[in-house]
Tab-separated table of C-alpha atoms in Angstrom:
chain	number	residue	atom	x	y	z
A	1	MET	CA	-19.876	-12.735	8.911
A	2	ILE	CA	-17.632	-11.596	11.728
A	3	GLU	CA	-19.733	-10.933	14.813
A	4	ASN	CA	-17.955	-7.644	15.594
A	5	GLU	CA	-19.254	-6.220	12.325
A	6	LYS	CA	-22.556	-5.559	14.109
A	7	LYS	CA	-20.919	-3.469	16.811
A	8	THR	CA	-21.045	0.231	16.042
A	9	PHE	CA	-17.848	1.932	17.101
A	10	MET	CA	-18.580	5.215	18.852
A	11	ARG	CA	-16.058	8.045	18.971
A	12	LYS	CA	-14.955	9.245	22.395
A	13	LEU	CA	-16.492	12.289	24.043
A	14	ILE	CA	-14.699	15.635	23.962
A	15	PHE	CA	-14.888	15.773	27.762
A	16	ASN	CA	-15.852	12.863	29.980
A	17	PRO	CA	-15.884	13.810	33.695
A	18	GLN	CA	-16.542	10.164	34.610
A	19	GLY	CA	-13.418	8.998	32.773
A	20	ASP	CA	-10.435	7.195	34.286
A	21	ARG	CA	-7.268	9.115	35.118
A	22	GLU	CA	-5.019	6.164	35.896
A	23	ALA	CA	-2.525	5.378	33.149
A	24	GLN	CA	-2.767	1.650	33.777
A	25	LYS	CA	-6.440	1.737	32.776
A	26	ARG	CA	-5.692	3.227	29.367
A	27	ARG	CA	-6.456	1.262	26.227
A	28	ILE	CA	-5.793	1.960	22.564
A	29	ILE	CA	-9.529	1.793	21.864
A	30	LYS	CA	-12.665	1.337	23.976
A	31	GLY	CA	-11.075	2.879	27.062
A	32	ASN	CA	-12.795	5.366	29.343
A	33	PRO	CA	-10.698	8.542	29.068
A	34	THR	CA	-11.477	11.947	30.495
A	35	ASN	CA	-10.023	13.200	27.187
A	36	ILE	CA	-7.736	15.547	29.077
A	37	LEU	CA	-4.191	15.073	27.776
A	38	GLU	CA	-2.634	14.096	31.092
A	39	LEU	CA	0.979	13.209	30.383
A	40	ASN	CA	2.371	13.013	33.884
A	41	GLU	CA	1.920	9.259	33.511
A	42	ILE	CA	2.495	7.422	30.230
A	43	LYS	CA	1.362	3.889	29.491
A	44	TYR	CA	2.458	3.583	25.865
A	45	LYS	CA	6.003	4.930	25.927
A	46	TRP	CA	6.578	3.920	22.306
A	47	ALA	CA	3.772	6.276	21.241
A	48	PHE	CA	5.088	9.215	23.255
A	49	ASP	CA	8.612	8.644	21.911
A	50	LEU	CA	7.294	8.548	18.354
A	51	TYR	CA	5.299	11.746	18.970
A	52	LYS	CA	8.478	13.540	20.055
A	53	THR	CA	10.487	12.108	17.151
A	54	MET	CA	7.900	13.143	14.568
A	55	GLY	CA	7.175	16.507	16.128
A	56	PHE	CA	10.639	17.722	17.053
A	57	THR	CA	13.534	15.589	15.822
A	58	ASN	CA	12.337	14.896	12.278
A	59	PHE	CA	10.943	18.315	11.450
A	60	TRP	CA	11.976	19.615	8.021
A	61	ILE	CA	11.055	22.366	5.551
A	62	PRO	CA	10.633	21.634	1.811
A	63	GLU	CA	11.825	25.097	0.722
A	64	GLU	CA	15.252	24.516	2.227
A	65	ILE	CA	15.987	22.123	-0.636
A	66	GLN	CA	16.935	24.070	-3.756
A	67	MET	CA	15.215	22.640	-6.853
A	68	LEU	CA	16.710	24.657	-9.734
A	69	GLU	CA	19.026	21.882	-10.931
A	70	ASP	CA	16.111	19.439	-11.057
A	71	ARG	CA	14.162	21.755	-13.328
A	72	LYS	CA	17.105	21.838	-15.732
A	73	GLN	CA	17.454	18.060	-15.674
A	74	TYR	CA	13.728	17.498	-16.125
A	75	GLU	CA	13.820	19.667	-19.254
A	76	THR	CA	17.087	18.398	-20.752
A	77	ILE	CA	18.162	15.019	-19.344
A	78	LEU	CA	15.158	12.893	-18.411
A	79	SER	CA	13.858	10.539	-21.063
A	80	ASP	CA	10.177	10.588	-21.978
A	81	TYR	CA	9.696	7.391	-19.951
A	82	GLU	CA	11.410	8.942	-16.940
A	83	LYS	CA	9.285	12.086	-17.193
A	84	ARG	CA	6.114	10.019	-17.407
A	85	ALA	CA	7.071	7.946	-14.364
A	86	TYR	CA	8.156	11.037	-12.420
A	87	GLU	CA	4.786	12.678	-13.020
A	88	LEU	CA	2.662	9.574	-12.363
A	89	VAL	CA	4.440	8.732	-9.125
A	90	LEU	CA	4.055	12.279	-7.825
A	91	SER	CA	0.361	12.268	-8.733
A	92	PHE	CA	-0.192	9.044	-6.806
A	93	LEU	CA	1.834	10.183	-3.788
A	94	ILE	CA	-0.233	13.369	-3.652
A	95	ALA	CA	-3.390	11.255	-3.419
A	96	LEU	CA	-1.973	8.951	-0.735
A	97	ASP	CA	-0.948	11.742	1.592
A	98	SER	CA	-4.216	13.579	0.955
A	99	PHE	CA	-6.149	10.535	2.141
A	100	GLN	CA	-3.922	10.261	5.205
A	101	VAL	CA	-4.434	13.857	6.320
A	102	ASP	CA	-8.174	13.229	6.453
A	103	MET	CA	-8.317	9.649	7.744
A	104	LEU	CA	-5.902	10.178	10.617
A	105	LYS	CA	-8.449	12.554	12.153
A	106	ASP	CA	-10.948	9.685	12.279
A	107	PHE	CA	-8.426	7.349	13.857
A	108	GLY	CA	-7.685	9.989	16.479
A	109	ARG	CA	-11.382	10.314	17.356
A	110	MET	CA	-11.500	6.609	18.210
A	111	ILE	CA	-8.194	6.306	20.087
A	112	THR	CA	-8.654	6.493	23.868
A	113	ALA	CA	-5.008	6.804	24.988
A	114	PRO	CA	-3.783	10.422	24.872
A	115	GLU	CA	-0.162	9.654	24.011
A	116	VAL	CA	-1.274	7.523	21.051
A	117	GLU	CA	-3.645	10.226	19.827
A	118	MET	CA	-0.827	12.770	20.056
A	119	ALA	CA	1.402	10.547	17.918
A	120	ILE	CA	-1.361	10.276	15.307
A	121	THR	CA	-1.735	14.058	15.357
A	122	ALA	CA	1.994	14.437	14.739
A	123	GLN	CA	1.712	12.024	11.830
A	124	GLU	CA	-1.147	14.050	10.369
A	125	PHE	CA	1.033	17.152	10.464
A	126	GLN	CA	3.831	15.333	8.685
A	127	GLU	CA	1.441	14.126	5.976
A	128	SER	CA	0.486	17.769	5.408
A	129	ILE	CA	4.178	18.638	5.026
A	130	HIS	CA	4.465	15.868	2.437
A	131	ALA	CA	1.514	17.257	0.493
A	132	TYR	CA	3.164	20.673	0.563
A	133	SER	CA	6.475	19.145	-0.469
A	134	TYR	CA	4.909	17.659	-3.611
A	135	GLN	CA	3.397	21.025	-4.462
A	136	PHE	CA	6.781	22.683	-3.957
A	137	ILE	CA	8.453	20.076	-6.185
A	138	LEU	CA	5.898	20.655	-8.932
A	139	GLU	CA	6.034	24.447	-8.842
A	140	SER	CA	9.834	24.253	-8.922
A	141	VAL	CA	10.299	21.642	-11.654
A	142	VAL	CA	7.422	22.013	-14.131
A	143	ASP	CA	5.384	24.912	-15.457
A	144	PRO	CA	1.999	25.731	-13.827
A	145	ILE	CA	-0.030	24.140	-16.623
A	146	LYS	CA	1.832	20.842	-16.328
A	147	ALA	CA	1.602	20.966	-12.525
A	148	ASP	CA	-2.169	21.330	-12.783
A	149	GLU	CA	-2.283	18.387	-15.193
A	150	ILE	CA	-0.288	16.214	-12.779
A	151	TYR	CA	-2.692	17.000	-9.928
A	152	ASN	CA	-5.542	15.888	-12.177
A	153	TYR	CA	-4.003	12.817	-13.792
A	154	TRP	CA	-6.452	10.652	-11.889
A	155	ARG	CA	-9.272	12.174	-13.952
A	156	GLU	CA	-7.631	11.048	-17.198
A	157	ASP	CA	-5.636	7.931	-16.305
A	158	GLU	CA	-7.953	4.998	-15.543
A	159	LYS	CA	-5.246	2.992	-13.804
A	160	LEU	CA	-4.459	5.874	-11.470
A	161	LEU	CA	-8.156	6.446	-10.802
A	162	ASP	CA	-8.618	2.768	-9.951
A	163	ARG	CA	-5.521	2.895	-7.749
A	164	ASN	CA	-6.872	5.843	-5.786
A	165	LYS	CA	-10.245	4.139	-5.395
A	166	VAL	CA	-8.675	0.934	-4.109
A	167	VAL	CA	-6.658	2.785	-1.492
A	168	ALA	CA	-9.541	5.010	-0.369
A	169	GLU	CA	-12.320	2.432	-0.325
A	170	ILE	CA	-11.220	0.702	2.867
A	171	TYR	CA	-11.281	4.100	4.595
A	172	ASN	CA	-14.626	5.064	3.069
A	173	GLU	CA	-16.157	1.812	4.295
A	174	PHE	CA	-15.324	2.775	7.874
A	175	ILE	CA	-16.729	6.285	7.314
A	176	ARG	CA	-19.962	4.782	5.984
A	177	LYS	CA	-20.171	2.025	8.605
A	178	PRO	CA	-18.100	2.810	11.723
A	179	THR	CA	-18.026	-0.705	13.144
A	180	GLU	CA	-15.261	-2.327	15.152
A	181	GLU	CA	-14.432	-4.644	12.255
A	182	ASN	CA	-14.232	-1.800	9.769
A	183	PHE	CA	-12.060	0.190	12.160
A	184	LEU	CA	-9.553	-2.657	12.346
A	185	LYS	CA	-9.628	-3.059	8.570
A	186	ALA	CA	-8.970	0.661	8.177
A	187	VAL	CA	-6.027	0.410	10.595
A	188	ILE	CA	-4.616	-2.466	8.536
A	189	GLY	CA	-5.260	-0.429	5.402
A	190	ASN	CA	-3.285	2.452	6.875
A	191	TYR	CA	-0.397	0.142	7.731
A	192	VAL	CA	-0.392	-1.250	4.195
A	193	LEU	CA	-0.548	2.234	2.671
A	194	GLU	CA	2.424	3.452	4.699
A	195	SER	CA	4.515	0.310	4.371
A	196	LEU	CA	3.800	-0.832	0.783
A	197	TYR	CA	1.939	1.636	-1.403
A	198	PHE	CA	4.703	4.230	-1.472
A	199	TYR	CA	7.565	1.927	-2.209
A	200	SER	CA	7.722	1.221	-5.930
A	201	GLY	CA	7.507	5.008	-6.355
A	202	PHE	CA	10.287	5.579	-3.841
A	203	ALA	CA	12.376	2.929	-5.632
A	204	PHE	CA	11.911	4.786	-8.913
A	205	PHE	CA	13.122	8.070	-7.420
A	206	TYR	CA	16.085	6.395	-5.750
A	207	THR	CA	17.001	4.774	-9.067
A	208	LEU	CA	17.114	8.231	-10.655
A	209	GLY	CA	19.148	9.588	-7.750
A	210	ARG	CA	21.625	6.745	-7.975
A	211	GLN	CA	22.336	7.917	-11.530
A	212	GLY	CA	22.787	11.528	-10.414
A	213	LYS	CA	19.380	12.597	-11.736
A	214	MET	CA	16.806	14.753	-9.940
A	215	ARG	CA	18.869	14.660	-6.772
A	216	ASN	CA	16.939	17.395	-5.007
A	217	THR	CA	13.607	15.692	-5.625
A	218	VAL	CA	15.257	12.572	-4.234
A	219	GLN	CA	16.346	14.532	-1.154
A	220	GLN	CA	12.715	15.516	-0.567
A	221	ILE	CA	11.721	11.863	-0.988
A	222	LYS	CA	14.347	10.779	1.537
A	223	TYR	CA	12.786	12.988	4.188
A	224	ILE	CA	9.305	11.771	3.283
A	225	ASN	CA	10.491	8.157	3.373
A	226	ARG	CA	12.037	8.678	6.805
A	227	ASP	CA	8.720	10.068	8.049
A	228	GLU	CA	6.790	7.163	6.541
A	229	LEU	CA	8.995	4.645	8.343
A	230	THR	CA	8.057	6.351	11.599
A	231	HIS	CA	4.389	6.076	10.650
A	232	VAL	CA	4.822	2.387	9.860
A	233	THR	CA	6.306	1.870	13.315
A	234	LEU	CA	3.436	3.740	14.948
A	235	PHE	CA	0.753	1.623	13.326
A	236	LYS	CA	2.741	-1.582	13.733
A	237	ASN	CA	2.705	-0.939	17.484
A	238	ILE	CA	-0.974	0.019	17.405
A	239	ILE	CA	-1.856	-3.250	15.658
A	240	GLN	CA	0.252	-5.325	18.046
A	241	THR	CA	-1.325	-3.610	21.055
A	242	LEU	CA	-4.844	-3.975	19.662
A	243	ARG	CA	-4.177	-7.675	19.274
A	244	ARG	CA	-3.178	-7.975	22.935
A	245	GLU	CA	-5.958	-5.794	24.306
A	246	ASN	CA	-8.766	-6.861	21.963
A	247	PRO	CA	-8.047	-10.447	20.889
A	248	GLU	CA	-11.716	-10.900	19.988
A	249	LEU	CA	-11.209	-8.564	17.020
A	250	PHE	CA	-8.611	-10.894	15.532
A	251	SER	CA	-10.881	-13.812	14.759
A	252	PRO	CA	-9.740	-16.529	12.328
A	253	GLU	CA	-11.877	-14.840	9.670
A	254	MET	CA	-10.181	-11.503	10.305
A	255	GLU	CA	-6.718	-13.018	10.256
A	256	LYS	CA	-7.545	-14.672	6.942
A	257	TRP	CA	-8.769	-11.320	5.624
A	258	ILE	CA	-5.527	-9.611	6.705
A	259	ARG	CA	-3.384	-12.112	4.802
A	260	GLU	CA	-5.599	-11.883	1.732
A	261	TYR	CA	-5.575	-8.081	1.864
A	262	PHE	CA	-1.785	-8.034	2.062
A	263	LYS	CA	-1.556	-10.336	-0.936
A	264	TYR	CA	-3.959	-8.130	-2.853
A	265	ALA	CA	-2.000	-5.003	-1.874
A	266	VAL	CA	1.317	-6.542	-2.938
A	267	ASN	CA	-0.122	-7.474	-6.332
A	268	GLU	CA	-1.616	-3.991	-6.772
A	269	GLU	CA	1.684	-2.271	-5.952
A	270	ILE	CA	3.631	-4.558	-8.278
A	271	GLU	CA	1.269	-3.907	-11.176
A	272	TRP	CA	1.358	-0.172	-10.493
A	273	GLY	CA	5.154	-0.140	-10.390
A	274	LYS	CA	5.314	-1.962	-13.714
A	275	TYR	CA	2.762	0.389	-15.255
A	276	VAL	CA	4.687	3.436	-14.083
A	277	THR	CA	8.124	2.330	-15.269
A	278	GLN	CA	7.057	0.424	-18.428
A	279	ASN	CA	10.223	-1.664	-18.009
A	280	GLN	CA	12.044	1.299	-19.586
A	281	ILE	CA	13.895	2.855	-16.639
A	282	LEU	CA	17.608	2.140	-16.416
A	283	GLY	CA	18.432	0.430	-13.117
A	284	ILE	CA	14.990	-0.945	-12.347
A	285	ASN	CA	12.869	-3.513	-14.173
A	286	ASP	CA	9.694	-5.543	-13.747
A	287	THR	CA	11.466	-8.474	-12.081
A	288	LEU	CA	13.176	-6.243	-9.518
A	289	ILE	CA	9.930	-4.421	-8.747
A	290	GLU	CA	8.073	-7.695	-8.187
A	291	ARG	CA	10.719	-9.212	-5.929
A	292	TYR	CA	11.218	-5.966	-3.996
A	293	ILE	CA	7.518	-5.486	-3.228
A	294	LYS	CA	7.097	-9.146	-2.276
A	295	TYR	CA	10.088	-8.801	0.036
A	296	LEU	CA	8.482	-5.771	1.665
A	297	GLY	CA	5.138	-7.591	1.909
A	298	ASN	CA	6.838	-10.395	3.824
A	299	LEU	CA	8.655	-7.935	6.067
A	300	ARG	CA	5.604	-5.864	6.950
A	301	LEU	CA	3.392	-8.896	7.531
A	302	THR	CA	5.867	-10.660	9.809
A	303	GLN	CA	6.348	-7.442	11.783
A	304	ILE	CA	2.721	-7.674	12.937
A	305	GLY	CA	2.957	-11.357	13.799
A	306	PHE	CA	1.951	-13.203	10.622
A	307	GLU	CA	3.766	-15.739	8.477
A	308	PRO	CA	5.309	-14.440	5.228
A	309	LEU	CA	3.287	-14.702	2.037
A	310	TYR	CA	6.279	-15.435	-0.183
A	311	PRO	CA	8.708	-17.727	1.677
A	312	GLU	CA	10.834	-18.046	-1.457
A	313	ILE	CA	11.731	-14.329	-1.163
A	314	THR	CA	14.193	-14.121	1.719
A	315	GLU	CA	16.449	-11.199	0.763
A	316	ASN	CA	15.989	-7.636	-0.367
A	317	PRO	CA	16.796	-7.653	-4.115
A	318	MET	CA	17.517	-3.902	-3.996
A	319	LYS	CA	19.705	-3.705	-0.897
A	320	TRP	CA	21.371	-0.557	-2.174
A	321	ILE	CA	18.138	1.356	-1.433
A	322	ASP	CA	18.576	0.927	2.313
A	323	GLU	CA	21.936	2.659	2.163
A	324	PHE	CA	20.987	5.212	-0.467
A	325	ARG	CA	17.936	6.535	1.376
A	326	LYS	CA	19.930	7.471	4.477
A	327	ILE	CA	19.938	11.185	5.120
A	328	ASN	CA	23.121	11.629	7.134
A	329	ASN	CA	25.439	9.470	5.078
A	330	THR	CA	27.806	12.409	4.509
A	331	LYS	CA	29.134	15.196	6.695
A	332	THR	CA	27.071	17.779	4.833
A	333	ASP	CA	23.411	18.240	4.106
A	334	PHE	CA	21.365	19.929	1.424
A	335	PHE	CA	21.984	23.438	2.813
A	336	GLN	CA	24.646	24.209	0.208
A	337	ALA	CA	27.053	21.820	1.982
A	338	LYS	CA	26.566	23.305	5.448
A	339	PRO	CA	27.392	21.164	8.503
A	340	GLN	CA	24.666	18.615	9.098
A	341	THR	CA	22.697	19.873	12.084
A	342	TYR	CA	19.246	19.684	10.563
A	343	THR	CA	18.266	16.324	11.967
A	344	LYS	CA	19.393	14.249	14.890
A	345	SER	CA	18.784	10.772	13.534
A	346	ASN	CA	19.680	8.893	10.371
A	347	GLU	CA	16.624	6.725	9.999
A	348	LEU	CA	14.337	4.570	12.047
A	349	LYS	CA	15.861	1.387	13.436
A	350	TRP	CA	13.671	-1.695	13.052
């Protein structure tokens, strides 16, 4: 048993008159803040920059993307396998972002650096936009009865139900037992969710878009994907900073758990991707899904200071995705070919 498991992790006070004002005394967790958002001094510049990027630069509105053509294609062009995958992926993405909207509040209650808490708050807002985006996609593309069915697929599809449970359980464990160890596990779980659990679904949508199908849904996904990359960066930096400031949390047992959890997550995402696509979607197959998710698993793990799990996978087998998901790769945007002034950045640079 990891010793820190016994340490209950208390949320910070709403107002702490005995707190420290000095920026140099700030810590990601277990600091002594007044809980006044004093921003005249910033310790974690990366967090404040990400807050401004998420809150101001990357703001977008789902309704600005016209969905009429997608409704026509859904009804007349998509194969039964493509429809099934389209619906299952949306149902799972709805669950993921729903969990995030709630869990980010709990992370914020434990964070003791104001600029980091503000970045988490901006992420929470973006997750709400994503949830609304999925609703807008559904109301635009399918009839209300089918939309209601898609929201409730997890009640009928055992694999989707199990998937939701797996993702949520690591969060629920922290809610039930708010210990330091469970907090760190939840942070790792968040990083895995943002950096792995979306990606076979994103790959499916991009495969459709590459064939000229459901292009407006794909445009929504591009904006969501751009947001998620910002969230990955936020929690990557949080994990790296926690490791510097609280090395006792990263015991050998915890580091072993992190590697094992990543391996488990990679396997879960691969199996889900195969289940969704049934090896029946033109342009993507089981082998590509497996190699792509393993590649991402290596990338995300090394970005937080660990050795790759799959050293035999050294290149992205779906390199075209990196180019395809860019938002500003033409001189026009989705506003009926208006000049592209909607966003100031193409995508996050790693």
